[in-house]
Short mmCIF file of C-alpha atoms in Angstrom, two decimals:
data_model
loop_
_atom_site.label_atom_id
_atom_site.label_comp_id
_atom_site.label_asym_id
_atom_site.label_seq_id
_atom_site.Cartn_x
_atom_site.Cartn_y
_atom_site.Cartn_z
CA MET A 106 70.10 184.51 112.72
CA PRO A 107 72.00 182.97 114.99
CA SER A 108 70.13 178.89 116.16
CA ASN A 109 69.77 179.04 119.78
CA SER A 110 71.88 175.11 120.07
CA TRP A 111 74.89 176.63 118.76
CA GLU A 112 76.30 176.20 122.08
CA LEU A 113 81.14 177.41 122.58
CA SER A 114 82.54 174.40 124.45
CA PRO A 115 84.56 174.95 127.24
CA LEU A 116 88.32 175.31 128.09
CA PRO A 117 89.89 171.68 127.62
CA THR A 118 89.96 170.03 130.46
CA PRO A 119 94.08 168.01 131.90
CA GLU A 120 91.58 165.00 130.80
CA LEU A 121 91.04 166.27 127.21
CA VAL A 122 95.60 167.18 127.15
CA GLU A 123 96.27 163.98 128.85
CA SER A 124 94.01 162.12 125.91
CA PHE A 125 95.90 163.99 123.34
CA ARG A 126 99.31 163.23 124.58
CA ARG A 127 97.96 159.79 124.71
CA ASP A 128 96.29 159.03 121.46
CA GLY A 129 97.49 161.96 118.91
CA TYR A 130 94.67 163.91 118.07
CA LEU A 131 91.50 165.12 119.92
CA LYS A 132 87.78 166.43 118.99
CA TYR A 133 86.64 169.21 120.72
CA GLY A 134 83.39 171.23 119.94
CA ARG A 135 83.26 175.12 118.69
CA ILE A 136 85.60 177.78 119.31
CA PHE A 137 84.09 180.08 117.45
CA THR A 138 79.90 181.76 117.34
CA GLU A 139 77.88 181.20 114.75
CA GLY A 140 78.26 184.67 113.59
CA GLU A 141 82.38 184.47 113.50
CA LEU A 142 82.19 181.08 111.67
CA THR A 143 79.18 181.80 108.93
CA ALA A 144 81.44 185.11 108.92
CA LEU A 145 84.87 182.73 107.53
CA ARG A 146 83.16 180.28 105.47
CA GLU A 147 81.91 183.80 103.48
CA HIS A 148 85.38 185.20 103.41
CA VAL A 149 86.28 181.39 101.86
CA ASP A 150 83.35 181.78 99.62
CA GLU A 151 84.41 184.22 97.67
CA MET A 152 88.60 183.00 97.59
CA ILE A 153 87.61 180.45 96.00
CA ALA A 154 85.25 182.12 93.35
CA ASN A 155 87.93 184.34 91.89
CA LEU A 156 90.40 181.95 92.22
CA PRO A 157 91.93 181.57 88.81
CA VAL A 158 90.86 179.32 86.35
CA GLY A 159 92.26 176.06 86.81
CA ALA A 160 94.02 176.64 90.64
CA ARG A 161 92.11 173.88 93.10
CA PRO A 162 90.53 175.02 96.79
CA GLU A 163 92.02 171.73 98.53
CA GLU A 164 96.07 173.98 98.30
CA LEU A 165 94.49 177.67 99.34
CA ASP A 166 97.70 177.63 101.51
CA VAL A 167 99.18 180.39 103.80
CA LEU A 168 96.33 182.79 103.01
CA HIS A 169 97.45 184.64 106.32
CA PHE A 170 100.44 186.00 104.52
CA THR A 171 98.23 188.30 102.28
CA ASP A 172 94.71 188.75 104.08
CA PRO A 173 95.61 190.21 107.64
CA TRP A 174 91.70 190.12 108.03
CA LEU A 175 92.76 185.90 109.03
CA PHE A 176 93.78 187.28 112.08
CA ASN A 177 90.85 187.90 113.13
CA TYR A 178 90.82 183.90 113.88
CA LEU A 179 94.00 182.80 114.10
CA ALA A 180 94.70 185.65 116.92
CA HIS A 181 91.22 185.32 118.56
CA PRO A 182 92.02 185.38 122.28
CA ARG A 183 88.97 183.04 123.17
CA LEU A 184 91.30 180.05 119.98
CA LEU A 185 94.66 181.46 121.72
CA ASP A 186 93.12 180.56 125.13
CA VAL A 187 92.14 177.03 124.06
CA ILE A 188 95.61 176.11 122.49
CA GLU A 189 97.47 177.79 125.84
CA GLN A 190 96.02 174.29 128.03
CA PHE A 191 98.44 172.12 125.33
CA ILE A 192 101.41 174.39 124.85
CA GLY A 193 102.08 176.69 127.76
CA PRO A 194 101.19 180.41 126.71
CA ASP A 195 103.43 181.53 124.74
CA ILE A 196 102.81 180.62 121.59
CA ILE A 197 103.65 181.14 117.77
CA LEU A 198 101.67 181.28 115.35
CA PHE A 199 103.77 178.93 112.12
CA SER A 200 101.11 178.03 109.50
CA SER A 201 97.37 177.55 108.22
CA HIS A 202 95.82 175.69 104.99
CA PHE A 203 92.40 175.85 103.95
CA ILE A 204 91.40 172.52 102.39
CA ALA A 205 87.73 172.85 100.30
CA LYS A 206 86.75 169.76 98.50
CA PRO A 207 84.36 170.77 96.57
CA LYS A 208 81.54 168.63 95.47
CA GLY A 209 81.87 165.73 93.11
CA ASP A 210 85.14 165.72 92.59
CA GLY A 211 87.30 166.76 95.64
CA LYS A 212 91.12 165.18 96.20
CA ALA A 213 92.16 162.81 98.91
CA VAL A 214 94.93 163.46 101.57
CA PRO A 215 97.05 160.61 101.71
CA TRP A 216 97.99 158.72 104.42
CA HIS A 217 101.79 161.14 105.65
CA THR A 218 103.14 163.19 108.90
CA ASP A 219 103.72 166.57 109.18
CA GLY A 220 106.51 166.24 110.43
CA ALA A 221 107.84 164.66 107.80
CA TYR A 222 107.27 167.10 105.26
CA TRP A 223 108.40 170.71 107.87
CA SER A 224 111.92 168.60 109.53
CA GLY A 225 114.47 170.45 109.54
CA ARG A 226 112.45 172.84 109.81
CA LEU A 227 111.85 173.14 112.76
CA ASP A 228 113.50 172.32 116.67
CA PRO A 229 112.22 170.68 118.32
CA MET A 230 109.74 169.46 116.02
CA GLU A 231 106.90 170.66 118.35
CA VAL A 232 103.66 172.12 116.14
CA ILE A 233 99.81 170.85 117.52
CA THR A 234 97.30 171.52 114.36
CA LEU A 235 93.12 173.07 114.63
CA TRP A 236 91.27 171.93 112.34
CA LEU A 237 88.61 174.25 112.35
CA ALA A 238 85.19 173.04 110.25
CA VAL A 239 84.31 175.93 107.64
CA ASP A 240 81.71 173.19 106.38
CA GLU A 241 80.46 170.25 107.78
CA SER A 242 83.03 166.81 107.45
CA SER A 243 81.33 163.56 106.90
CA VAL A 244 82.67 159.87 106.32
CA GLY A 245 80.51 160.81 103.18
CA ASN A 246 81.74 164.12 102.07
CA GLY A 247 85.88 163.23 103.15
CA CYS A 248 86.08 163.71 106.72
CA MET A 249 90.03 163.47 108.54
CA ARG A 250 90.95 159.94 109.30
CA VAL A 251 93.87 159.41 112.29
CA ILE A 252 96.18 156.54 113.31
CA PRO A 253 95.60 156.52 117.22
CA GLY A 254 99.15 156.61 118.94
CA SER A 255 101.18 156.51 115.59
CA HIS A 256 102.78 160.20 116.63
CA LEU A 257 104.80 157.58 119.54
CA ALA A 258 106.21 155.49 116.88
CA SER A 259 109.12 156.24 115.25
CA PRO A 260 108.74 158.53 112.60
CA ALA A 261 109.18 158.34 108.87
CA ASP A 262 110.63 160.68 106.56
CA LEU A 263 109.94 161.66 103.51
CA SER A 264 111.98 159.68 101.74
CA SER A 265 110.74 156.15 102.70
CA TYR A 266 106.91 157.49 101.22
CA SER A 267 105.73 156.02 97.96
CA ALA A 268 104.93 157.82 95.23
CA VAL A 269 101.17 158.51 94.74
CA ASP A 270 98.51 160.26 91.36
CA LYS A 271 98.77 163.54 91.95
CA SER A 272 95.87 164.71 89.84
CA THR A 273 93.45 162.81 92.63
CA ASN A 274 95.67 163.67 95.92
CA VAL A 275 96.31 166.48 97.28
CA PHE A 276 100.27 165.44 98.31
CA ASP A 277 102.41 163.42 95.41
CA ARG A 278 103.44 161.42 98.65
CA GLN A 279 102.17 158.43 101.17
CA ILE A 280 103.62 156.39 103.89
CA ASP A 281 104.06 152.77 102.44
CA PRO A 282 100.43 151.82 102.66
CA SER A 283 101.84 148.39 103.94
CA THR A 284 102.65 149.58 107.54
CA ILE A 285 99.36 151.55 108.32
CA ASP A 286 97.52 149.32 109.79
CA ASN A 287 93.51 150.88 108.32
CA SER A 288 91.28 149.34 110.71
CA LYS A 289 92.79 150.86 113.53
CA ALA A 290 91.60 154.46 111.99
CA VAL A 291 89.44 156.97 112.94
CA ASP A 292 87.11 159.10 111.29
CA LEU A 293 86.91 162.75 113.04
CA GLU A 294 83.41 164.17 111.37
CA LEU A 295 82.16 167.28 112.69
CA LYS A 296 79.67 169.77 112.75
CA ALA A 297 80.79 173.14 111.14
CA GLY A 298 82.23 174.92 113.59
CA GLU A 299 82.82 172.48 115.33
CA CYS A 300 87.54 171.74 115.48
CA HIS A 301 89.73 168.82 115.89
CA PHE A 302 93.31 168.37 116.62
CA HIS A 303 96.68 166.68 116.21
CA ASP A 304 100.35 166.26 116.69
CA SER A 305 102.61 166.99 114.59
CA TRP A 306 103.24 163.43 113.98
CA THR A 307 100.02 161.84 114.58
CA ILE A 308 99.56 159.53 110.65
CA HIS A 309 96.65 161.07 109.05
CA GLY A 310 94.89 161.42 106.27
CA SER A 311 91.29 161.31 104.41
CA ASN A 312 89.05 159.93 101.35
CA PRO A 313 88.42 161.98 97.87
CA ASN A 314 85.35 163.99 98.24
CA HIS A 315 82.84 162.21 95.72
CA SER A 316 78.78 163.89 97.30
CA ASP A 317 76.93 166.58 96.88
CA LYS A 318 78.13 168.41 99.32
CA ARG A 319 82.24 170.61 99.36
CA ARG A 320 84.23 170.07 102.86
CA CYS A 321 85.66 172.73 103.95
CA GLY A 322 88.51 172.60 106.67
CA TYR A 323 90.89 175.20 108.06
CA THR A 324 94.05 174.18 109.23
CA MET A 325 96.04 176.68 112.08
CA ARG A 326 98.58 175.38 113.40
CA PHE A 327 100.66 176.91 116.63
CA MET A 328 103.98 175.84 118.96
CA PRO A 329 105.04 176.62 121.62
CA ALA A 330 107.63 179.19 121.38
CA ASN A 331 110.94 177.65 122.46
CA VAL A 332 111.29 176.23 119.22
CA VAL A 333 113.94 177.69 116.14
CA HIS A 334 111.93 178.40 113.33
CA ARG A 335 114.76 177.39 110.17
CA PRO A 336 114.02 178.61 106.70
CA ARG A 337 114.39 176.03 104.01
CA PRO A 338 117.70 175.42 102.60
CA GLY A 339 116.76 177.16 98.74
CA TRP A 340 113.02 178.18 99.31
CA THR A 341 113.12 181.23 97.37
CA HIS A 342 109.87 182.66 99.00
CA GLU A 343 110.09 183.91 102.99
CA HIS A 344 107.97 181.92 105.81
CA HIS A 345 105.98 184.34 108.31
CA ILE A 346 105.91 183.07 111.82
CA TYR A 347 103.95 184.94 114.69
CA LEU A 348 104.16 185.51 117.75
CA VAL A 349 100.46 185.51 118.48
CA ARG A 350 100.98 185.43 122.28
CA GLY A 351 103.36 185.58 125.33
CA VAL A 352 107.45 186.24 125.14
CA ASP A 353 110.16 184.73 122.40
CA LYS A 354 111.95 181.91 124.47
CA THR A 355 114.94 181.40 122.04
CA SER A 356 117.15 183.98 122.42
CA GLY A 357 116.43 186.03 119.83
CA GLN A 358 117.03 182.96 117.32
CA ASN A 359 113.40 182.99 116.02
CA LYS A 360 112.61 186.08 113.27
CA TYR A 361 108.95 187.26 113.65
CA THR A 362 105.73 188.89 111.95
CA PRO A 363 104.62 191.83 113.10
CA LEU A 364 100.79 191.24 113.39
CA PRO A 365 98.55 192.79 111.45
CA GLY A 366 96.17 195.63 113.02
CA ALA A 367 92.59 194.29 114.19
CA MET A 368 90.79 194.20 111.05
CA GLY A 369 87.27 193.46 112.06
CA ILE A 370 84.74 190.90 111.66
CA GLN A 371 81.86 192.07 109.95
#
């Protein structure tokens, strides 16, 4: 049964939005009800249980391309009301990604910025990522960490990144550690159902999960509908973007995939 202590957060105030713009991140409360979060967690549990042998649960990327049920969350009106406070009423869903660190041997996420991976694909580079805690996210199980204000510095592209061991890291490259002051890092601990936001140029990462509890987060990435999306040269698969609210502002330059019909959260 849902607990009486589960409360949904009010819409972000202008002061909170300004805090996000200043710091490049923002801790927030809950957008989804306890029942909705439970349904999502059960869905994730089933997906992970059905992974092929050897597949890692940290790398469940763009599953919404083939799993329309996820749009119950990605296009939920309550969520879009929150996103609208940051980027306005015309909203594109750019991407989503489950990063589920299993207990005991969950991989680290090395220091990086999202924008370095998306450079050349988005003009302008304006993406807000909502990170939803499917499970409790703590220092002990490898919560996300950020460097406040780092989105305001000159961003580093991937050519300046150094290699890391892919067997213990979600990505195979990282920002040069000598350029980061780890003493400034902020741990973004969340209770299940809470979320935080970060800018596409905010330096962030997370430690491995050696605890006895899984840490699963669902990233949902949105951008204002004036951002032009260009397919990455050489890619053999299509990246779908969706106009989830409002109208296109790119004068028809973007190609949108139609939204699926309502699936219903049971």
